[in-house]
PDB file of C-alpha atoms in Angstrom:
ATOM      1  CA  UNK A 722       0.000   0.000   0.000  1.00 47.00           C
ATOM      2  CA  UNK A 723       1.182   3.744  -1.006  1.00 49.00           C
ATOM      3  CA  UNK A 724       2.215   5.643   1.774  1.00 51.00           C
ATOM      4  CA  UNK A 725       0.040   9.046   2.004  1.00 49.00           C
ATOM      5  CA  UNK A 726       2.448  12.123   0.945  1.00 56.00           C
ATOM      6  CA  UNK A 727       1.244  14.965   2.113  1.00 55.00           C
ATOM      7  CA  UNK A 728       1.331  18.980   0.086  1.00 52.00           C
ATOM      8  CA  UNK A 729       3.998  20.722   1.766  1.00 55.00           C
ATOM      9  CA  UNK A 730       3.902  23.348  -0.907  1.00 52.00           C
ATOM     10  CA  UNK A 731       3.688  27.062   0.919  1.00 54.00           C
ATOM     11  CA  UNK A 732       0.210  28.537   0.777  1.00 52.00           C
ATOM     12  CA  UNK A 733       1.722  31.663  -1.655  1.00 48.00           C
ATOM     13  CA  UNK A 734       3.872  29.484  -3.790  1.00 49.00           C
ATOM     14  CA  UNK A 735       0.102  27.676  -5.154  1.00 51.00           C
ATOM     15  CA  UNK A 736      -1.210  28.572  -7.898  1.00 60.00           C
ATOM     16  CA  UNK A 737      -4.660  29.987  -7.694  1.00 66.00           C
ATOM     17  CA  UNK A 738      -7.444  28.456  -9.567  1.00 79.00           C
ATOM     18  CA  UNK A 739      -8.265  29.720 -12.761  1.00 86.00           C
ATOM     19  CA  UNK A 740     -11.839  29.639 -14.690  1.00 91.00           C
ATOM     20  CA  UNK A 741     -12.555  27.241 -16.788  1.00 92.00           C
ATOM     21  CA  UNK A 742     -14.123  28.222 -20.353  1.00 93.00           C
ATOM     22  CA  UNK A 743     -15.613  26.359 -23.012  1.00 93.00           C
ATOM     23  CA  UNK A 744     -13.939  26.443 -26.203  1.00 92.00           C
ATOM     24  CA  UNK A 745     -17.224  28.021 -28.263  1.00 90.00           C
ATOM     25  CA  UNK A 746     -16.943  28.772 -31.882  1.00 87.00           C
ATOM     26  CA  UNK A 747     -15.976  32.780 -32.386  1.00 86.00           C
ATOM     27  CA  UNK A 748     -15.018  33.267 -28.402  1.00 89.00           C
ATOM     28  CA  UNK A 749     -11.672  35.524 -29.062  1.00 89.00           C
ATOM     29  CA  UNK A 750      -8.953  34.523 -27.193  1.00 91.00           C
ATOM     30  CA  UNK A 751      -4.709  35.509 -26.303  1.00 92.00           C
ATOM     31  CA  UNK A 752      -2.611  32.337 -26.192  1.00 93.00           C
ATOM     32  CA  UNK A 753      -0.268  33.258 -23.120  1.00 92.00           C
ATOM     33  CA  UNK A 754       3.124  31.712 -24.452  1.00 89.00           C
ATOM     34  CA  UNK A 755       3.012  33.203 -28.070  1.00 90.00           C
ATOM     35  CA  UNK A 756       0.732  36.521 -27.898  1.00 89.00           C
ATOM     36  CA  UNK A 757      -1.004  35.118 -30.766  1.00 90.00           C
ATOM     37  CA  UNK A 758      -4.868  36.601 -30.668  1.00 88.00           C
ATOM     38  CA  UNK A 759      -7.920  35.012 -32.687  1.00 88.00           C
ATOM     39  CA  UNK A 760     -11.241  34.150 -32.928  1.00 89.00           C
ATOM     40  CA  UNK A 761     -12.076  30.039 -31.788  1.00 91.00           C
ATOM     41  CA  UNK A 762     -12.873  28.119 -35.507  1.00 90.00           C
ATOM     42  CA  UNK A 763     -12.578  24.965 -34.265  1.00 87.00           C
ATOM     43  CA  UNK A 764     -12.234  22.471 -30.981  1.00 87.00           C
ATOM     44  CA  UNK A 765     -11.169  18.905 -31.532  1.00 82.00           C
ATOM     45  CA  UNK A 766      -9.732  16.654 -28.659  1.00 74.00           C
ATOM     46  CA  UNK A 767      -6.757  18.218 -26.880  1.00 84.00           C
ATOM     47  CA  UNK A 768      -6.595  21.238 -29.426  1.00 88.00           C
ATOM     48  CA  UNK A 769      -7.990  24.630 -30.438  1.00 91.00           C
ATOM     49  CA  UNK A 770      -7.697  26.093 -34.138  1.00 90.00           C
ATOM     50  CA  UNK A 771      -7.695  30.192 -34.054  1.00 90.00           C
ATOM     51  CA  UNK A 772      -7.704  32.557 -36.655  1.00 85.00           C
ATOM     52  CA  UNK A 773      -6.730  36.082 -36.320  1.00 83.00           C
ATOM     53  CA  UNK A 774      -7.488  39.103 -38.133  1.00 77.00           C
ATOM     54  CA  UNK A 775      -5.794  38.699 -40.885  1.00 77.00           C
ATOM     55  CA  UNK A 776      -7.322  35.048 -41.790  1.00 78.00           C
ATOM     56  CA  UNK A 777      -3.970  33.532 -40.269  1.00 83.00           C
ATOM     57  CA  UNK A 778      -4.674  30.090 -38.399  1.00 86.00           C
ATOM     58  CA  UNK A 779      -2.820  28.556 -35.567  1.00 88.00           C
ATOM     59  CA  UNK A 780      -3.458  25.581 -33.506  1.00 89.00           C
ATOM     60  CA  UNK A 781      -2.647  25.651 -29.711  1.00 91.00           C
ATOM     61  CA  UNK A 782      -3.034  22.765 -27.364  1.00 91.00           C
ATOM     62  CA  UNK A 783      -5.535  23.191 -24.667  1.00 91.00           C
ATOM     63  CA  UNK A 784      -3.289  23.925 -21.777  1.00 89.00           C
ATOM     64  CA  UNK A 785      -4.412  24.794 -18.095  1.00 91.00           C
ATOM     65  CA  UNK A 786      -3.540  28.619 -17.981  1.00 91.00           C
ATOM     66  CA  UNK A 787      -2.912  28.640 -21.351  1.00 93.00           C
ATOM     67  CA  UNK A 788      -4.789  31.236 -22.517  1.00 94.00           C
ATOM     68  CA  UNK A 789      -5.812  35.458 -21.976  1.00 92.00           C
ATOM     69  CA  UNK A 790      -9.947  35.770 -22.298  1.00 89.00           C
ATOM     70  CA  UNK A 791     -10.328  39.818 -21.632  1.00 83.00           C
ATOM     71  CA  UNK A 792      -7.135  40.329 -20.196  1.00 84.00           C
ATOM     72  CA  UNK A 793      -7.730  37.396 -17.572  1.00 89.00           C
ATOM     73  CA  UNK A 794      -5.720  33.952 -17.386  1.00 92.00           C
ATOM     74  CA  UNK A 795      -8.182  31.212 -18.311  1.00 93.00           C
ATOM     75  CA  UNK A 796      -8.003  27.444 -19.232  1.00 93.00           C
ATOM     76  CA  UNK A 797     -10.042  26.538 -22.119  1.00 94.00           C
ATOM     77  CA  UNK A 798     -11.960  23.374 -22.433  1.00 92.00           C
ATOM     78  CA  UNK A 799     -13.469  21.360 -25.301  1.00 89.00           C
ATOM     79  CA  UNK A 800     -17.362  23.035 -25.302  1.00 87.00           C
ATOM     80  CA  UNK A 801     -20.277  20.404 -24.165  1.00 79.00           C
ATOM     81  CA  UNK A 802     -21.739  18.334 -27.259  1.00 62.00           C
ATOM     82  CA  UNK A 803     -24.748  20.449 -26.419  1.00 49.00           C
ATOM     83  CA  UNK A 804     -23.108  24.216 -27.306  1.00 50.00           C
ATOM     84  CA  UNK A 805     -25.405  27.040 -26.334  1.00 52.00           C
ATOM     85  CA  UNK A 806     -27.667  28.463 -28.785  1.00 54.00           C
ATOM     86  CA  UNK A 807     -25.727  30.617 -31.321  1.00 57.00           C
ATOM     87  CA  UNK A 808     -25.542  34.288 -30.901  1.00 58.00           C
ATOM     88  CA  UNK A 809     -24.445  34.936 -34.079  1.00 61.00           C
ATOM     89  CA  UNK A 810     -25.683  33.597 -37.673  1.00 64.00           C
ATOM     90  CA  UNK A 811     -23.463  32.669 -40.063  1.00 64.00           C
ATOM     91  CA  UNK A 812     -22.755  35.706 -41.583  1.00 56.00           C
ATOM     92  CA  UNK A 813     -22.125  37.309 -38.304  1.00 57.00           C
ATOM     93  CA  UNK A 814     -24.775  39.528 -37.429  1.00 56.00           C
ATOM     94  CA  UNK A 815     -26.991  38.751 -34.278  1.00 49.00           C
ATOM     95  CA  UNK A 816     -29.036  35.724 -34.260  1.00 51.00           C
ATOM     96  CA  UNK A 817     -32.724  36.392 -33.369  1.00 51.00           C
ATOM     97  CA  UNK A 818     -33.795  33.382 -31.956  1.00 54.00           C
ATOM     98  CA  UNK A 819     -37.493  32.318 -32.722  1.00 52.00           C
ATOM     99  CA  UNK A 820     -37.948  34.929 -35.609  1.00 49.00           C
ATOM    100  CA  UNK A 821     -40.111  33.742 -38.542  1.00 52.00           C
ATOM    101  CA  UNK A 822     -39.100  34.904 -42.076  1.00 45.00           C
ATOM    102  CA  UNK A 823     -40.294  37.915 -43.036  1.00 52.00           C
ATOM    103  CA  UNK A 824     -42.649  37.340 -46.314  1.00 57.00           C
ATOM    104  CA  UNK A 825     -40.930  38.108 -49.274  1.00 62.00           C
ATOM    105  CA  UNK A 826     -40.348  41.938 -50.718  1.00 74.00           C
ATOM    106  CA  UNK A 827     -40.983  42.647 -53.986  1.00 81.00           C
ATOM    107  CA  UNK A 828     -37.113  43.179 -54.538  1.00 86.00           C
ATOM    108  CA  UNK A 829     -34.932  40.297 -55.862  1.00 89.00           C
ATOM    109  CA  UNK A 830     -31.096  39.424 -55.566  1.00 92.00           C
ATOM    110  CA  UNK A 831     -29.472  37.533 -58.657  1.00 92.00           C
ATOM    111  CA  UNK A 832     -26.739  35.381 -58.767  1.00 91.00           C
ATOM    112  CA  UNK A 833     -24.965  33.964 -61.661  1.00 87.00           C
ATOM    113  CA  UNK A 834     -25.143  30.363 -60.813  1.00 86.00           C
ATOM    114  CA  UNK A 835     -26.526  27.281 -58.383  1.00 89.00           C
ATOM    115  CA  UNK A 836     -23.150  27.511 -56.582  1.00 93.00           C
ATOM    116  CA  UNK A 837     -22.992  31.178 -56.394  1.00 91.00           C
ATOM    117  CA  UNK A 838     -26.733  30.699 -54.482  1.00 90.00           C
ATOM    118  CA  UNK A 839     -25.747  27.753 -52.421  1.00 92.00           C
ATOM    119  CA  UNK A 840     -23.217  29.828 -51.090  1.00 93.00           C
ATOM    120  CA  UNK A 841     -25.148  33.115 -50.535  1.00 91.00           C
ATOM    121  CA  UNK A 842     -27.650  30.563 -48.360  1.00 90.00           C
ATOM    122  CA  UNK A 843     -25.255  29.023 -46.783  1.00 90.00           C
ATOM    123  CA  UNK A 844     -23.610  32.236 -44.830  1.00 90.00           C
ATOM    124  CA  UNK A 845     -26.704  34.590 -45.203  1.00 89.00           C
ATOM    125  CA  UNK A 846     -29.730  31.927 -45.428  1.00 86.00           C
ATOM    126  CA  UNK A 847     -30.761  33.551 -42.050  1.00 84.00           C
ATOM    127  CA  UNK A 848     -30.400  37.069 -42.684  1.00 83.00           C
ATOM    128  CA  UNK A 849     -31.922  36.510 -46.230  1.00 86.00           C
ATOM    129  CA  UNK A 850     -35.354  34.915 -44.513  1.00 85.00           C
ATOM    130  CA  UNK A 851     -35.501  37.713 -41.827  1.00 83.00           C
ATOM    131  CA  UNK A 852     -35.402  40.738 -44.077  1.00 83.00           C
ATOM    132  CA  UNK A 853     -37.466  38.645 -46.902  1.00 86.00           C
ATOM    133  CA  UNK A 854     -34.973  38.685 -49.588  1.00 86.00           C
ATOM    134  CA  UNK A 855     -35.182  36.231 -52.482  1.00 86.00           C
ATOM    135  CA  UNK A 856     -32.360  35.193 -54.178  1.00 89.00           C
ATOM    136  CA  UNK A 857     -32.407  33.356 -57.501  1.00 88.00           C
ATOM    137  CA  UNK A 858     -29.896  32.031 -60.062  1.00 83.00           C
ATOM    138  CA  UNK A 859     -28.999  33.140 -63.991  1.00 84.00           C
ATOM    139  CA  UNK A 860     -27.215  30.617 -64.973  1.00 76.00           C
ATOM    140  CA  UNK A 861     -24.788  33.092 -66.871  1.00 76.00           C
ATOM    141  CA  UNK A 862     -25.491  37.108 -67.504  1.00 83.00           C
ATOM    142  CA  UNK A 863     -25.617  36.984 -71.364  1.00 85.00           C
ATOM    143  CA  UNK A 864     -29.558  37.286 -71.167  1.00 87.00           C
ATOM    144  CA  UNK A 865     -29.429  39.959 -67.997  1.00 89.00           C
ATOM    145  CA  UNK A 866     -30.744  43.143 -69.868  1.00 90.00           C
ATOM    146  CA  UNK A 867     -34.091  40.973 -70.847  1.00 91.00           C
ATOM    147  CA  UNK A 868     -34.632  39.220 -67.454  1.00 89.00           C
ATOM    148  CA  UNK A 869     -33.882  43.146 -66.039  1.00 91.00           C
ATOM    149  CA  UNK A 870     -36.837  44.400 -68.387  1.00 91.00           C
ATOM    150  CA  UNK A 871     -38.976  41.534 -67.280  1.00 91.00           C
ATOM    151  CA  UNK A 872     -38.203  42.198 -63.646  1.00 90.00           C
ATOM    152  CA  UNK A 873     -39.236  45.414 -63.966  1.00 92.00           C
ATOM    153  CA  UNK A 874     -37.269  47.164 -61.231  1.00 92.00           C
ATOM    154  CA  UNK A 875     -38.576  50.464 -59.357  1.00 93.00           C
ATOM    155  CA  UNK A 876     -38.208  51.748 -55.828  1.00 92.00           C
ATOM    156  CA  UNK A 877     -40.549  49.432 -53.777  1.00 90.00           C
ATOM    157  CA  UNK A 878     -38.886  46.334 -56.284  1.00 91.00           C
ATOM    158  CA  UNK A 879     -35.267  47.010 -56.441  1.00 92.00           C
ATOM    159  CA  UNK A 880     -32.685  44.503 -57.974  1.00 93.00           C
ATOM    160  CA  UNK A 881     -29.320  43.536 -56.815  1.00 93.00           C
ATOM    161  CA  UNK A 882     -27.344  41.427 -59.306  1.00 93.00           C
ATOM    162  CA  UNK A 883     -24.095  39.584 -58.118  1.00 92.00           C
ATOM    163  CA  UNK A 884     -21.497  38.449 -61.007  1.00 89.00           C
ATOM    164  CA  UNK A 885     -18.467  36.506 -61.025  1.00 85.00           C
ATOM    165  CA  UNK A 886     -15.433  37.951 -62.587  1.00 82.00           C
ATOM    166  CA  UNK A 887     -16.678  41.842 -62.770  1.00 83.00           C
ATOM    167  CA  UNK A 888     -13.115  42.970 -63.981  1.00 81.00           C
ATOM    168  CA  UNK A 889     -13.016  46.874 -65.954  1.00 84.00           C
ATOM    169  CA  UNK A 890     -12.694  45.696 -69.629  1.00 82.00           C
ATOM    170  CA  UNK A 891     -14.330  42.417 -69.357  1.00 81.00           C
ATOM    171  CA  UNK A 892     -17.484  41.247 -70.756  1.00 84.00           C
ATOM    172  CA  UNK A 893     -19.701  41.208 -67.965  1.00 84.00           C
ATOM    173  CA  UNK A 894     -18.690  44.686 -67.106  1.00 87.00           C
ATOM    174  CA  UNK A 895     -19.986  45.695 -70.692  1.00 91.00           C
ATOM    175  CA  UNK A 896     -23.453  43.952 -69.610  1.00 89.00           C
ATOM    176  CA  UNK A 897     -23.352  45.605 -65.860  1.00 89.00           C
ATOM    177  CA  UNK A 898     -23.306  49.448 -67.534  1.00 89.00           C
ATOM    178  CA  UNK A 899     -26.390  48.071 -69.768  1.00 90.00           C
ATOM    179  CA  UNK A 900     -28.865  47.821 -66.836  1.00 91.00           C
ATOM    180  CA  UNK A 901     -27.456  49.763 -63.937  1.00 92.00           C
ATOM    181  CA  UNK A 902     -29.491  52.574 -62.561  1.00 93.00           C
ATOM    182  CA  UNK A 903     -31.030  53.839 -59.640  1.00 95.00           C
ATOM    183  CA  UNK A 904     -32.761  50.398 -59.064  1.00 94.00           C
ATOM    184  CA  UNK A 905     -30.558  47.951 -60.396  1.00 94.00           C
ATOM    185  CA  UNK A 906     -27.228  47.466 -58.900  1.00 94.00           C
ATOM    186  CA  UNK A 907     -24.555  45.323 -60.058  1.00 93.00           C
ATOM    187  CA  UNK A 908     -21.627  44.539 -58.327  1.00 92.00           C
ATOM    188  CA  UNK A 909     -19.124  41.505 -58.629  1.00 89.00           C
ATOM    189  CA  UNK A 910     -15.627  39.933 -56.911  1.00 88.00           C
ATOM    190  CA  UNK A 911     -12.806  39.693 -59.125  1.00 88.00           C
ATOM    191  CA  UNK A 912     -12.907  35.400 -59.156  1.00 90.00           C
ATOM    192  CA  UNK A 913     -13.174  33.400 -62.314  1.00 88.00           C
ATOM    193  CA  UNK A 914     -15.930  31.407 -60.048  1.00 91.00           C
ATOM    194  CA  UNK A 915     -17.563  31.609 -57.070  1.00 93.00           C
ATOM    195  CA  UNK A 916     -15.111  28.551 -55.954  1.00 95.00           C
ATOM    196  CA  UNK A 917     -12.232  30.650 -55.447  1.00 95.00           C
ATOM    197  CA  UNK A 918     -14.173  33.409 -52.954  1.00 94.00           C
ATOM    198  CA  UNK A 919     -13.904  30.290 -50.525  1.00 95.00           C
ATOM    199  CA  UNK A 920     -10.711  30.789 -48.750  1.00 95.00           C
ATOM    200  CA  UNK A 921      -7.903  27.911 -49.374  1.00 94.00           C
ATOM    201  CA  UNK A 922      -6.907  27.720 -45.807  1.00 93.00           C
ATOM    202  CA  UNK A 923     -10.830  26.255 -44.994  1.00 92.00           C
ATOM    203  CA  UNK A 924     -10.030  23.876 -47.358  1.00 93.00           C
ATOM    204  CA  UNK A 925      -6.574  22.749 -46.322  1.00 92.00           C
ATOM    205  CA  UNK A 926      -4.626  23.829 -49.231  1.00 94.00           C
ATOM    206  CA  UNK A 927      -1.843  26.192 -49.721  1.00 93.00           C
ATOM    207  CA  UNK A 928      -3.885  28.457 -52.623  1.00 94.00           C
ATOM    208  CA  UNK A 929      -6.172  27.887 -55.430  1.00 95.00           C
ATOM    209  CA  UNK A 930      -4.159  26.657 -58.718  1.00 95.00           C
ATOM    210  CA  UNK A 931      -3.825  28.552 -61.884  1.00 93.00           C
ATOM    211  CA  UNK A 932      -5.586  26.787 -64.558  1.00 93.00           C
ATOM    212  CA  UNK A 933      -3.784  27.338 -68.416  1.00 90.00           C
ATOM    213  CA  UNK A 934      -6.541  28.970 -70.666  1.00 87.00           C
ATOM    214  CA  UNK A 935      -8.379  27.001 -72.469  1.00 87.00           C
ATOM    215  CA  UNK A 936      -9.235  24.446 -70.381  1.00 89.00           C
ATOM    216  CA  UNK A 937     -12.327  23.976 -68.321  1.00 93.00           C
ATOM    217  CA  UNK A 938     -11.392  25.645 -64.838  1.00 94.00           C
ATOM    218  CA  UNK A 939     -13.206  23.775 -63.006  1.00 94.00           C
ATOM    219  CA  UNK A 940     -12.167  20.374 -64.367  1.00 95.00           C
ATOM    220  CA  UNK A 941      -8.420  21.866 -64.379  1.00 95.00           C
ATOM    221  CA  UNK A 942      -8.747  22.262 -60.261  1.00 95.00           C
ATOM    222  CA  UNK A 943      -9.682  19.126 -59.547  1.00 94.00           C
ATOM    223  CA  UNK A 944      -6.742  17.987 -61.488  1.00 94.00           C
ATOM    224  CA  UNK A 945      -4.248  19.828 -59.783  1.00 94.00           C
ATOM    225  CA  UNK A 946      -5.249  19.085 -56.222  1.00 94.00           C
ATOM    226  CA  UNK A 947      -5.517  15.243 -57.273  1.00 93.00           C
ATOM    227  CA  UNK A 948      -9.489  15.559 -56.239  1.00 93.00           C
ATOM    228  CA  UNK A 949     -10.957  13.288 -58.723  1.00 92.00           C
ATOM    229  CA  UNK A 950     -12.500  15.389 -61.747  1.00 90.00           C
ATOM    230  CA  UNK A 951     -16.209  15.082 -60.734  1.00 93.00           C
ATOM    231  CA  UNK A 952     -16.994  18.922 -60.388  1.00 93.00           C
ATOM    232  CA  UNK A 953     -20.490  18.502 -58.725  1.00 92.00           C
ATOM    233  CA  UNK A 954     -18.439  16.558 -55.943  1.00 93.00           C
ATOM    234  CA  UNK A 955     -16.255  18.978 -55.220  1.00 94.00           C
ATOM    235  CA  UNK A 956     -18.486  21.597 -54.954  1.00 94.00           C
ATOM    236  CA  UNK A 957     -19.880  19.851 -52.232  1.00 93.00           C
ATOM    237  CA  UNK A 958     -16.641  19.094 -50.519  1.00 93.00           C
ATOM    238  CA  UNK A 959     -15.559  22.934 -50.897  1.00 94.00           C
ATOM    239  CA  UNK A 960     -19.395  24.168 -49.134  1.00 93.00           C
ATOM    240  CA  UNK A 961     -18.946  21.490 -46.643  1.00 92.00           C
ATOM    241  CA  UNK A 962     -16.270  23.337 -45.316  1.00 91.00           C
ATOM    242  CA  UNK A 963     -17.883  26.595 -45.091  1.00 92.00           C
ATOM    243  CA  UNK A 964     -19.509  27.293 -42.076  1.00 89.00           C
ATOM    244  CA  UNK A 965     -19.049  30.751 -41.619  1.00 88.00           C
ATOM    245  CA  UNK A 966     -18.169  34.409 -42.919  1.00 89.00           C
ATOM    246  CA  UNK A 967     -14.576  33.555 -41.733  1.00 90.00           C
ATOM    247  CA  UNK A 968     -14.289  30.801 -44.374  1.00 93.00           C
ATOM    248  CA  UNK A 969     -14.954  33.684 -47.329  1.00 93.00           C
ATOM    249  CA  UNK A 970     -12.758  36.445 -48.756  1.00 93.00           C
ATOM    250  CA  UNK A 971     -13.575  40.118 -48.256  1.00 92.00           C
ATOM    251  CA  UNK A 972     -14.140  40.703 -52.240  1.00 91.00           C
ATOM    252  CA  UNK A 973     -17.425  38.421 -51.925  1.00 92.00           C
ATOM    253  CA  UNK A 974     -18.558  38.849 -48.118  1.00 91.00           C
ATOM    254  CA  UNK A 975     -18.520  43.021 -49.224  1.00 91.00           C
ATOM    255  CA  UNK A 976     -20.660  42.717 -52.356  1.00 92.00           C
ATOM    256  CA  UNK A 977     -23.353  40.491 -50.952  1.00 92.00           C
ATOM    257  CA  UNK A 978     -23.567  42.646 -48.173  1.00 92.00           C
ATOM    258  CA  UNK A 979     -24.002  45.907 -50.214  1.00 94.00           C
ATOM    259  CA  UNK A 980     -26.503  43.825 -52.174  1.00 93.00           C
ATOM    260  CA  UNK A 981     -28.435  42.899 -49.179  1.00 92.00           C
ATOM    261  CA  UNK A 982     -28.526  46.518 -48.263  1.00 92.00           C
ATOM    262  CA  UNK A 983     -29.498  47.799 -51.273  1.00 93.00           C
ATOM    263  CA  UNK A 984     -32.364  45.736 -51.828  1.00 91.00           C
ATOM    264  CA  UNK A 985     -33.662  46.096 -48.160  1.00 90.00           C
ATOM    265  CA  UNK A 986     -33.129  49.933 -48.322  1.00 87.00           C
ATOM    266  CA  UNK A 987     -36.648  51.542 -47.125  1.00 79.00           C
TER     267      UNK A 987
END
């Protein structure tokens, strides 16, 4: 039998407790050792994944006193498998828990594709409901200036149009001057498809490849990252990995936002 050893530690030489705090998604957090400050992304069993303000990730192990939470020394913990109810949506505004979606306004957003409007309803599916905004797909902008007429835009029915690869020169900037006005606005991110407006690090890859013209772009990403070259399946792979506004660059997260606001404007 083990002989009872006794603390003989000094009373001021102990450490005093510290809190312990659940791990949540978005809680912002110092890690003591390094300085490094971000926002929770993810808790998995002995770790915690932040990213900081610049998009930059770093994984810490979950230490006792290991990290800063408003200045105050504070061991995180891996969060309950029942979290609390969000406070935030997706997109990052405050969740309103219970609302019902609004019924719709007579004002539309457009997208260029099914992706493009998976995406959108993915991050802003919430915010979209609440304020009653529609949002429906093209399937390319060659025919926008008719589907504009049809719409018939005016103040009470405004029109926000989102397009991949607005660039000055190209041809879907030629087709944004055709039906812009004071209720229709156009804006766009600089990407050749909505793909690329996911960031790579959410993915686990070092950046996006550059796909030779000429060949389907696409098809030519699967290729390089060795995904197999079934594009419908990697579309799925790449939203599965989007939970968030974190997990999308600023030139797409800006425009749908503008969009949401124009179309909402009283």
């Amino acid at each position: 039998m083990r002989s009872y050893q006794p603390d003989l530690t000094p009373p001021w030489k102990k450490s005093a407790p510290v809190p312990e705090v659940p791990a949540d998604r978005d809680l912002v957090v110092e890690e003591v050792a390094t300085g490094f400050c971000g926002a929770v992304i993810r808790c998995e069993a002995g770790t915690v994944t932040l990213e900081d303000r610049f998009g930059k990730h770093r994984v810490f192990p979950l230490e006792p006193r290991g990290f800063l939470l408003e200045g105050k020394v504070v061991t995180l913990v891996r969060p309950s498998a029942a979290p609390a109810r969000p406070t935030r949506t997706a997109s990052g505004s405050v969740a309103v828990p219970g609302a019902r979606a609004r019924v719709a306004r007579a004002g539309r957003i457009y997208v260029e594709g099914r992706h493009d409007a998976e995406l959108v309803e993915r991050v802003w599916g919430d915010d979209l409901r609440i304020e009653g905004v529609v949002v429906e797909y093209l399937e390319g902008v060659d025919d926008l200036p008719s589907i504009v007429a049809e719409f018939g835009p005016a103040p009470d029915a405004r029109l926000g149009v989102l397009v991949d690869h607005l660039v000055p020169g190209s041809k879907e900037s030629r087709i944004a001057a055709q039906v812009t006005s004071p209720d229709v606005l156009v804006v766009g991110h600089p990407y050749i498809d909505v793909w690329e407006a996911v960031k790579p690090s959410s993915l686990g890859i070092p950046a996006w490849p550059r796909v030779p013209r000429g060949q389907d772009w696409k098809t030519g990403v699967c290729r390089a990252l060795g995904w197999p070259e079934n594009t419908g399946a990697a579309w799925q792979h790449i939203l599965s990995r989007v939970t968030s506004y974190t997990d999308l660059e600023p030139e797409l997260l800006g425009r749908v936002e503008e969009l949401i606001d124009f179309v909402t404007a009283p």
